[in-house]
Amino acid sequence: MKIESPRFSFPKQAAIMSTALAFSLLGLPFMLSGCTHDAQSAMVQQLKLPHKGEVDMDETIPSTGFVTIQPEQMKEIHLTTEVVRQHKMVKEVCLTGQVEPDSNITTPVISLVPGRIEKCFVQLGDVVKEGQKLAFIRSDDIAQIEAELLKNVLDFEADIDQARFQLALCEKIYGRHKQLFSEGISARADLDTAENEYQKAQVALETLKDKREALITTARERLRLYGVEKDELDRVLAKKKIDDDFYMLAPRDGIITERNADVGQLIDNMHNIFIVTDLRQVWLTAQAFEKDIHLIKKGQSVAVTVNSYPDKVFPGKVDYTGVMLDTASRTMPVRATVQNPQIILKPEMFANMRVEIGETQALSIPFESVRKTGEATVAYVVLGNNRFEERKIEVGRKLGSSVEILKGLRPGETVVAHGSLQLQGQMLKQLSE
């Protein structure tokens, strides 16, 4: 059986289409009433033609709604606007790392002689100055060095006394021969012999004095290497009495970052008693991904931030880049020397490091223009005629009182600065009505 399609005349077709269109328009409010606000907005946008002056939106500039406020309200909230502009910005590579002490200004304190701790004057975390007393040590080895020195010095002093006596005698004989020779009583040979003996006595005395000073200097240097104060030897020589103790001194300004000292503890020259670290300058070691290695160079400036002090930026410079990749993570170590004058950065802290690798242009708007709506970040774009568009945006770095715009705004558009919070409130009010 052949089935034919029904045929309609043109007047009948027109009547049917008009009837269908009328029912569609009558049903539109009911369809919209059953939709969400977003669905309603989308449907209305499809049905209506764009007005002159309206922003022609595309997929990369998503609008989340519109809001209208009266001029009187604008004055009340002191609404201000700013133009979206390109600004010169530093191009950066962002890394995450860990704070470490700078080993160039970290000094272990070691006793080079065995002994016993009699007193300890500092605690972990104490700030110390160079030469400050850290501990009082008693050592038999120090006593032995001082005893040997004292014995040798006393022997030299006896020899020096003898040499002085001999010099005085030779001087007296030489003087007598000079007088006799001048009177023609003594021969020239006797005068020359007496003069020669006198000069030999002078040399002998000076030699003994030099040897004594050399002995004292050597002993003083040995004691200094052991950590004994330089004045300690002078006290021993003045008193003619040995001491078997000495003070362990701080080798530099810094903080006690390690203490392995308790009263009564026996110590040797194999272990650190203290570690003194100058934390006014620290290292930050991070791992750079393989794709960024070619961008990072020694000497580049860095800006360091930590979560515990989000508003503080610590300047520094890259001082080392690794020569080998970690085979597991495919990363390379990058180290920066960072200034830390207030000692805010602590060893083992996690930190973010931005390495400056050049300059670029970026869009920015005032920080106060940016608002959070649920999971979205938005700004309010001025459309004219008291109308504003709530625009979803993506932000980047904060630049003082401005923020970088990665997506959602075009150069030359105008956004609300002061007053964006009130617009957000008005938008929420519209949605709830």
Short mmCIF file of C-alpha atoms in Angstrom, two decimals:
data_model
loop_
_atom_site.label_atom_id
_atom_site.label_comp_id
_atom_site.label_asym_id
_atom_site.label_seq_id
_atom_site.Cartn_x
_atom_site.Cartn_y
_atom_site.Cartn_z
CA MET A 1 0.00 0.00 0.00
CA LYS A 2 1.35 3.40 -0.85
CA ILE A 3 1.01 5.97 1.78
CA GLU A 4 1.03 9.56 0.65
CA SER A 5 2.02 12.50 2.62
CA PRO A 6 -0.83 14.85 3.51
CA ARG A 7 -0.98 17.97 1.44
CA PHE A 8 -1.83 21.38 2.83
CA SER A 9 -2.54 24.53 1.04
CA PHE A 10 -0.44 27.63 1.92
CA PRO A 11 -3.24 29.33 3.88
CA LYS A 12 -3.75 26.27 5.98
CA GLN A 13 0.02 25.96 6.70
CA ALA A 14 0.22 29.58 7.76
CA ALA A 15 -2.71 29.19 10.10
CA ILE A 16 -1.21 26.14 11.77
CA MET A 17 2.21 27.84 12.25
CA SER A 18 0.57 30.95 13.76
CA THR A 19 -1.40 28.83 16.20
CA ALA A 20 1.73 26.90 17.24
CA LEU A 21 3.70 30.12 17.77
CA ALA A 22 0.92 31.60 19.90
CA PHE A 23 0.82 28.56 22.18
CA SER A 24 4.62 28.63 22.45
CA LEU A 25 4.61 32.25 23.57
CA LEU A 26 1.77 31.65 26.04
CA GLY A 27 3.67 28.74 27.55
CA LEU A 28 7.00 30.60 27.84
CA PRO A 29 6.36 32.10 31.33
CA PHE A 30 5.37 28.68 32.65
CA MET A 31 8.51 27.09 31.21
CA LEU A 32 10.69 29.80 32.73
CA SER A 33 9.02 29.51 36.11
CA GLY A 34 10.12 25.89 36.30
CA CYS A 35 13.81 26.65 35.46
CA THR A 36 16.72 27.67 37.64
CA HIS A 37 17.98 31.25 37.52
CA ASP A 38 20.92 30.21 35.32
CA ALA A 39 18.66 28.30 32.94
CA GLN A 40 16.26 31.24 32.76
CA SER A 41 19.08 33.63 31.93
CA ALA A 42 20.38 31.32 29.23
CA MET A 43 16.92 30.93 27.67
CA VAL A 44 16.21 34.64 27.72
CA GLN A 45 19.57 35.33 26.13
CA GLN A 46 18.65 32.94 23.29
CA LEU A 47 15.24 34.52 22.70
CA LYS A 48 16.07 38.21 22.84
CA LEU A 49 18.18 40.24 20.47
CA PRO A 50 21.24 42.03 21.91
CA HIS A 51 20.72 45.71 22.68
CA LYS A 52 23.06 48.37 21.41
CA GLY A 53 26.04 48.84 23.77
CA GLU A 54 25.70 45.42 25.43
CA VAL A 55 28.86 43.33 25.76
CA ASP A 56 28.97 40.51 23.24
CA MET A 57 30.03 37.61 25.50
CA ASP A 58 31.88 34.51 24.32
CA GLU A 59 32.89 31.25 25.98
CA THR A 60 36.10 32.71 27.44
CA ILE A 61 34.27 35.61 29.16
CA PRO A 62 31.52 33.89 31.22
CA SER A 63 28.80 36.12 32.65
CA THR A 64 27.01 35.05 35.80
CA GLY A 65 24.33 37.76 35.83
CA PHE A 66 23.49 41.45 35.76
CA VAL A 67 22.60 43.97 38.43
CA THR A 68 21.17 47.49 38.25
CA ILE A 69 21.44 50.17 40.93
CA GLN A 70 20.26 53.75 40.95
CA PRO A 71 22.59 56.81 40.89
CA GLU A 72 21.52 57.69 44.44
CA GLN A 73 22.71 54.28 45.64
CA MET A 74 26.04 54.75 43.84
CA LYS A 75 26.59 57.98 45.74
CA GLU A 76 25.64 56.36 49.03
CA ILE A 77 28.20 53.57 48.68
CA HIS A 78 30.83 55.92 47.17
CA LEU A 79 31.18 53.64 44.15
CA THR A 80 34.44 54.03 42.24
CA THR A 81 35.66 52.36 39.06
CA GLU A 82 38.98 51.43 37.45
CA VAL A 83 39.93 50.63 33.86
CA VAL A 84 41.43 47.20 33.15
CA ARG A 85 44.97 47.93 31.96
CA GLN A 86 48.14 46.15 30.94
CA HIS A 87 50.97 46.50 33.43
CA LYS A 88 54.60 45.46 33.29
CA MET A 89 55.16 42.47 35.55
CA VAL A 90 58.06 40.31 36.55
CA LYS A 91 57.97 36.90 34.88
CA GLU A 92 58.60 34.22 37.49
CA VAL A 93 59.08 30.53 38.10
CA CYS A 94 57.39 29.41 41.31
CA LEU A 95 59.04 26.72 43.44
CA THR A 96 58.46 25.22 46.87
CA GLY A 97 61.35 24.47 49.18
CA GLN A 98 62.67 24.25 52.71
CA VAL A 99 64.63 26.73 54.82
CA GLU A 100 68.12 25.62 55.91
CA PRO A 101 70.96 27.25 57.86
CA ASP A 102 73.68 28.79 55.71
CA SER A 103 76.62 26.48 56.37
CA ASN A 104 79.06 29.28 55.50
CA ILE A 105 78.01 31.07 58.69
CA THR A 106 77.34 28.01 60.83
CA THR A 107 80.16 27.05 63.21
CA PRO A 108 80.42 23.93 65.36
CA VAL A 109 82.04 24.38 68.79
CA ILE A 110 84.31 21.44 69.57
CA SER A 111 86.69 20.83 72.45
CA LEU A 112 90.05 19.81 71.00
CA VAL A 113 91.07 18.30 74.31
CA PRO A 114 89.17 15.82 76.47
CA GLY A 115 87.69 17.16 79.66
CA ARG A 116 84.61 17.52 81.80
CA ILE A 117 81.92 20.21 81.72
CA GLU A 118 81.82 22.05 85.04
CA LYS A 119 79.32 24.77 84.06
CA CYS A 120 77.11 25.55 81.05
CA PHE A 121 76.04 29.15 80.49
CA VAL A 122 73.71 28.96 77.46
CA GLN A 123 70.56 27.16 76.39
CA LEU A 124 69.28 26.02 73.01
CA GLY A 125 68.00 29.05 71.08
CA ASP A 126 70.04 31.63 73.01
CA VAL A 127 71.49 34.54 71.04
CA VAL A 128 75.25 34.85 71.62
CA LYS A 129 78.04 37.25 70.67
CA GLU A 130 81.51 36.34 69.46
CA GLY A 131 83.77 35.61 72.45
CA GLN A 132 80.87 35.01 74.85
CA LYS A 133 81.40 32.24 77.43
CA LEU A 134 79.45 29.09 76.59
CA ALA A 135 80.79 26.55 79.09
CA PHE A 136 83.45 26.06 81.78
CA ILE A 137 85.66 23.02 81.09
CA ARG A 138 88.15 21.23 83.32
CA SER A 139 90.89 19.37 81.45
CA ASP A 140 94.05 17.52 82.52
CA ASP A 141 95.52 18.10 79.05
CA ILE A 142 95.33 21.86 79.51
CA ALA A 143 96.96 21.53 82.91
CA GLN A 144 99.77 19.50 81.35
CA ILE A 145 100.41 22.09 78.62
CA GLU A 146 100.52 24.87 81.19
CA ALA A 147 102.77 22.83 83.52
CA GLU A 148 105.28 22.12 80.74
CA LEU A 149 105.27 25.75 79.71
CA LEU A 150 105.70 27.01 83.26
CA LYS A 151 108.65 24.65 83.86
CA ASN A 152 110.37 25.68 80.61
CA VAL A 153 109.76 29.37 81.27
CA LEU A 154 111.17 29.11 84.78
CA ASP A 155 114.25 27.30 83.38
CA PHE A 156 114.71 30.02 80.78
CA GLU A 157 114.34 32.74 83.38
CA ALA A 158 117.12 31.12 85.43
CA ASP A 159 119.33 31.01 82.33
CA ILE A 160 118.44 34.61 81.52
CA ASP A 161 119.39 35.70 85.03
CA GLN A 162 122.73 33.91 84.60
CA ALA A 163 123.22 35.55 81.19
CA ARG A 164 122.49 38.98 82.66
CA PHE A 165 125.08 38.36 85.37
CA GLN A 166 127.61 37.25 82.76
CA LEU A 167 126.86 40.31 80.61
CA ALA A 168 127.35 42.64 83.56
CA LEU A 169 130.69 40.98 84.35
CA CYS A 170 131.88 41.21 80.73
CA GLU A 171 130.79 44.82 80.55
CA LYS A 172 132.80 45.63 83.66
CA ILE A 173 135.93 43.87 82.32
CA TYR A 174 135.56 45.57 78.97
CA GLY A 175 135.26 48.98 80.62
CA ARG A 176 138.40 48.41 82.70
CA HIS A 177 140.40 47.35 79.62
CA LYS A 178 139.25 50.44 77.77
CA GLN A 179 140.54 52.65 80.57
CA LEU A 180 143.86 50.79 80.83
CA PHE A 181 144.30 50.94 77.07
CA SER A 182 143.66 54.67 77.04
CA GLU A 183 146.33 55.09 79.73
CA GLY A 184 148.76 52.97 77.69
CA ILE A 185 148.92 50.25 80.33
CA SER A 186 146.92 47.49 78.56
CA ALA A 187 147.65 46.02 75.13
CA ARG A 188 145.28 46.36 72.17
CA ALA A 189 144.80 42.59 72.02
CA ASP A 190 143.51 42.49 75.61
CA LEU A 191 140.99 45.26 74.79
CA ASP A 192 139.77 43.41 71.69
CA THR A 193 139.33 40.19 73.65
CA ALA A 194 137.35 41.94 76.38
CA GLU A 195 135.14 43.65 73.77
CA ASN A 196 134.51 40.36 72.00
CA GLU A 197 133.46 38.64 75.25
CA TYR A 198 131.13 41.52 76.05
CA GLN A 199 129.41 41.28 72.64
CA LYS A 200 129.06 37.50 72.97
CA ALA A 201 127.39 37.97 76.36
CA GLN A 202 124.93 40.46 74.81
CA VAL A 203 124.05 38.01 72.03
CA ALA A 204 123.63 35.15 74.49
CA LEU A 205 121.20 37.17 76.61
CA GLU A 206 119.10 38.28 73.61
CA THR A 207 119.02 34.71 72.29
CA LEU A 208 117.66 33.40 75.58
CA LYS A 209 115.02 36.14 75.65
CA ASP A 210 113.95 35.32 72.08
CA LYS A 211 113.71 31.62 72.88
CA ARG A 212 111.61 32.36 75.95
CA GLU A 213 109.20 34.51 73.90
CA ALA A 214 109.00 31.86 71.19
CA LEU A 215 108.17 29.24 73.80
CA ILE A 216 105.41 31.42 75.27
CA THR A 217 104.01 32.25 71.81
CA THR A 218 103.88 28.56 70.87
CA ALA A 219 102.16 27.63 74.11
CA ARG A 220 99.70 30.50 73.76
CA GLU A 221 98.81 29.36 70.23
CA ARG A 222 98.33 25.76 71.38
CA LEU A 223 96.02 26.91 74.14
CA ARG A 224 94.15 29.20 71.74
CA LEU A 225 93.51 26.27 69.42
CA TYR A 226 92.12 24.39 72.37
CA GLY A 227 89.77 27.28 73.05
CA VAL A 228 91.63 28.79 76.01
CA GLU A 229 91.47 32.58 76.34
CA LYS A 230 94.64 34.41 75.29
CA ASP A 231 94.94 36.06 78.70
CA GLU A 232 94.93 32.71 80.49
CA LEU A 233 98.64 32.15 79.84
CA ASP A 234 99.55 35.58 81.17
CA ARG A 235 97.73 34.73 84.39
CA VAL A 236 99.63 31.45 84.69
CA LEU A 237 102.98 33.19 84.16
CA ALA A 238 102.12 36.00 86.57
CA LYS A 239 100.91 33.67 89.33
CA LYS A 240 103.46 30.92 88.58
CA LYS A 241 100.53 28.56 89.09
CA ILE A 242 98.79 26.29 86.59
CA ASP A 243 95.03 26.06 85.99
CA ASP A 244 93.36 22.93 84.68
CA ASP A 245 90.25 24.68 83.40
CA PHE A 246 89.20 27.02 80.62
CA TYR A 247 86.13 28.68 79.13
CA MET A 248 84.64 27.50 75.85
CA LEU A 249 83.85 30.66 73.85
CA ALA A 250 81.41 31.48 71.05
CA PRO A 251 83.31 31.63 67.74
CA ARG A 252 80.86 34.08 66.13
CA ASP A 253 77.64 36.04 66.59
CA GLY A 254 74.61 33.80 66.21
CA ILE A 255 72.09 31.50 67.85
CA ILE A 256 72.72 28.25 69.70
CA THR A 257 71.07 25.81 67.28
CA GLU A 258 72.52 22.70 68.88
CA ARG A 259 73.61 21.95 72.44
CA ASN A 260 75.08 18.64 73.55
CA ALA A 261 76.36 19.78 76.94
CA ASP A 262 75.35 18.85 80.47
CA VAL A 263 77.16 19.57 83.72
CA GLY A 264 79.46 16.67 84.63
CA GLN A 265 79.51 15.33 81.08
CA LEU A 266 82.82 14.04 79.72
CA ILE A 267 83.74 15.47 76.33
CA ASP A 268 86.25 14.69 73.60
CA ASN A 269 87.39 16.18 70.33
CA MET A 270 85.11 14.02 68.19
CA HIS A 271 81.72 15.58 68.91
CA ASN A 272 80.08 19.00 68.69
CA ILE A 273 79.37 20.55 72.07
CA PHE A 274 77.46 23.46 70.52
CA ILE A 275 76.58 24.74 67.06
CA VAL A 276 76.36 28.51 66.61
CA THR A 277 74.40 29.63 63.54
CA ASP A 278 73.91 33.13 62.17
CA LEU A 279 70.28 33.00 60.97
CA ARG A 280 70.25 36.57 59.67
CA GLN A 281 70.96 34.90 56.34
CA VAL A 282 69.58 31.48 55.41
CA TRP A 283 69.39 29.09 52.48
CA LEU A 284 66.21 27.99 50.75
CA THR A 285 66.56 24.79 48.77
CA ALA A 286 63.80 23.90 46.29
CA GLN A 287 63.30 21.45 43.43
CA ALA A 288 62.80 22.77 39.89
CA PHE A 289 60.96 20.72 37.29
CA GLU A 290 62.86 19.65 34.22
CA LYS A 291 60.89 22.02 31.95
CA ASP A 292 62.02 25.04 34.03
CA ILE A 293 65.71 24.20 34.39
CA HIS A 294 66.82 26.30 31.40
CA LEU A 295 65.08 29.37 32.87
CA ILE A 296 66.84 29.41 36.24
CA LYS A 297 70.35 30.88 36.50
CA LYS A 298 72.77 31.69 39.28
CA GLY A 299 72.45 35.32 40.41
CA GLN A 300 68.73 35.71 39.63
CA SER A 301 66.64 37.54 42.24
CA VAL A 302 64.08 35.60 44.25
CA ALA A 303 61.15 36.53 46.49
CA VAL A 304 60.37 34.15 49.35
CA THR A 305 57.12 33.85 51.31
CA VAL A 306 55.91 31.51 54.06
CA ASN A 307 52.38 30.65 55.14
CA SER A 308 52.94 31.84 58.71
CA TYR A 309 53.80 35.39 57.51
CA PRO A 310 51.83 35.76 54.24
CA ASP A 311 52.33 39.54 53.97
CA LYS A 312 56.12 39.44 54.33
CA VAL A 313 58.47 38.98 51.37
CA PHE A 314 62.10 37.99 51.92
CA PRO A 315 64.54 38.95 49.14
CA GLY A 316 67.40 36.75 48.00
CA LYS A 317 69.43 35.48 45.07
CA VAL A 318 69.98 32.10 43.45
CA ASP A 319 73.47 30.95 44.47
CA TYR A 320 73.45 27.34 43.30
CA THR A 321 71.77 25.20 40.66
CA GLY A 322 72.22 21.45 40.64
CA VAL A 323 74.23 19.56 38.05
CA MET A 324 72.19 16.33 38.12
CA LEU A 325 68.48 15.51 38.01
CA ASP A 326 66.75 13.39 40.59
CA THR A 327 65.86 10.32 38.53
CA ALA A 328 62.68 9.61 40.50
CA SER A 329 61.10 13.09 40.56
CA ARG A 330 62.81 14.49 37.43
CA THR A 331 63.68 17.65 39.35
CA MET A 332 66.87 19.63 39.94
CA PRO A 333 67.89 21.30 43.23
CA VAL A 334 67.94 25.10 43.25
CA ARG A 335 69.31 27.01 46.23
CA ALA A 336 68.93 30.68 47.10
CA THR A 337 70.61 32.79 49.77
CA VAL A 338 67.82 34.71 51.52
CA GLN A 339 68.10 37.74 53.82
CA ASN A 340 66.42 37.16 57.18
CA PRO A 341 67.38 40.16 59.38
CA GLN A 342 64.55 39.66 61.90
CA ILE A 343 65.17 35.90 62.06
CA ILE A 344 61.57 35.18 61.05
CA LEU A 345 62.50 32.30 58.75
CA LYS A 346 63.36 29.20 60.78
CA PRO A 347 65.27 26.10 59.64
CA GLU A 348 62.99 23.32 58.33
CA MET A 349 60.18 25.79 57.44
CA PHE A 350 58.45 25.18 54.11
CA ALA A 351 58.52 28.25 51.88
CA ASN A 352 57.48 29.43 48.43
CA MET A 353 60.18 30.87 46.18
CA ARG A 354 59.50 32.97 43.10
CA VAL A 355 62.51 33.17 40.79
CA GLU A 356 62.52 36.30 38.60
CA ILE A 357 63.38 35.22 35.04
CA GLY A 358 62.33 38.32 33.06
CA GLU A 359 59.46 40.74 32.45
CA THR A 360 56.05 40.40 30.81
CA GLN A 361 52.79 42.35 30.33
CA ALA A 362 49.68 41.37 32.31
CA LEU A 363 46.18 42.68 32.98
CA SER A 364 45.45 43.89 36.49
CA ILE A 365 42.62 45.41 38.52
CA PRO A 366 42.41 46.70 42.10
CA PHE A 367 42.36 43.95 44.70
CA GLU A 368 39.12 45.37 46.15
CA SER A 369 37.39 44.73 42.79
CA VAL A 370 37.66 40.97 43.31
CA ARG A 371 34.89 39.07 45.12
CA LYS A 372 34.28 35.41 45.96
CA THR A 373 30.86 33.94 45.16
CA GLY A 374 30.77 30.33 46.25
CA GLU A 375 33.56 28.60 44.37
CA ALA A 376 33.77 31.35 41.76
CA THR A 377 35.81 34.55 41.72
CA VAL A 378 34.00 37.50 40.14
CA ALA A 379 34.33 41.18 39.27
CA TYR A 380 31.64 43.69 38.32
CA VAL A 381 31.98 45.19 34.83
CA VAL A 382 30.40 48.58 34.10
CA LEU A 383 27.91 48.33 31.17
CA GLY A 384 26.40 51.83 31.35
CA ASN A 385 22.90 53.05 32.22
CA ASN A 386 23.43 52.00 35.85
CA ARG A 387 23.87 48.35 34.78
CA PHE A 388 26.72 46.09 35.89
CA GLU A 389 27.65 42.61 34.83
CA GLU A 390 28.90 40.01 37.31
CA ARG A 391 31.81 38.41 35.44
CA LYS A 392 33.58 35.21 36.42
CA ILE A 393 37.36 35.76 36.42
CA GLU A 394 40.61 33.95 37.17
CA VAL A 395 43.25 35.80 39.19
CA GLY A 396 47.00 35.34 39.45
CA ARG A 397 49.56 37.07 41.61
CA LYS A 398 48.90 39.95 43.94
CA LEU A 399 50.78 43.11 42.89
CA GLY A 400 50.68 45.49 45.83
CA SER A 401 47.10 46.81 45.88
CA SER A 402 46.30 45.18 42.52
CA VAL A 403 45.89 41.62 41.32
CA GLU A 404 46.81 39.94 38.04
CA ILE A 405 43.91 38.85 35.80
CA LEU A 406 44.49 35.60 33.95
CA LYS A 407 41.05 35.23 32.38
CA GLY A 408 37.65 36.92 32.22
CA LEU A 409 38.40 40.58 31.45
CA ARG A 410 39.55 42.54 28.41
CA PRO A 411 41.89 45.55 28.31
CA GLY A 412 39.90 48.80 28.37
CA GLU A 413 36.88 47.41 30.21
CA THR A 414 35.85 49.23 33.38
CA VAL A 415 35.28 47.42 36.67
CA VAL A 416 33.90 48.51 40.02
CA ALA A 417 36.57 49.09 42.67
CA HIS A 418 35.08 50.48 45.88
CA GLY A 419 31.46 49.33 46.07
CA SER A 420 31.94 45.83 44.68
CA LEU A 421 30.87 44.34 48.01
CA GLN A 422 27.56 46.23 47.89
CA LEU A 423 26.98 45.11 44.29
CA GLN A 424 27.57 41.54 45.35
CA GLY A 425 24.95 41.97 48.08
CA GLN A 426 22.47 43.41 45.56
CA MET A 427 23.13 40.48 43.24
CA LEU A 428 22.43 37.97 45.99
CA LYS A 429 19.26 39.86 46.87
CA GLN A 430 18.05 39.62 43.27
CA LEU A 431 18.70 35.89 43.20
CA SER A 432 16.73 35.34 46.38
CA GLU A 433 13.66 37.27 45.16
#
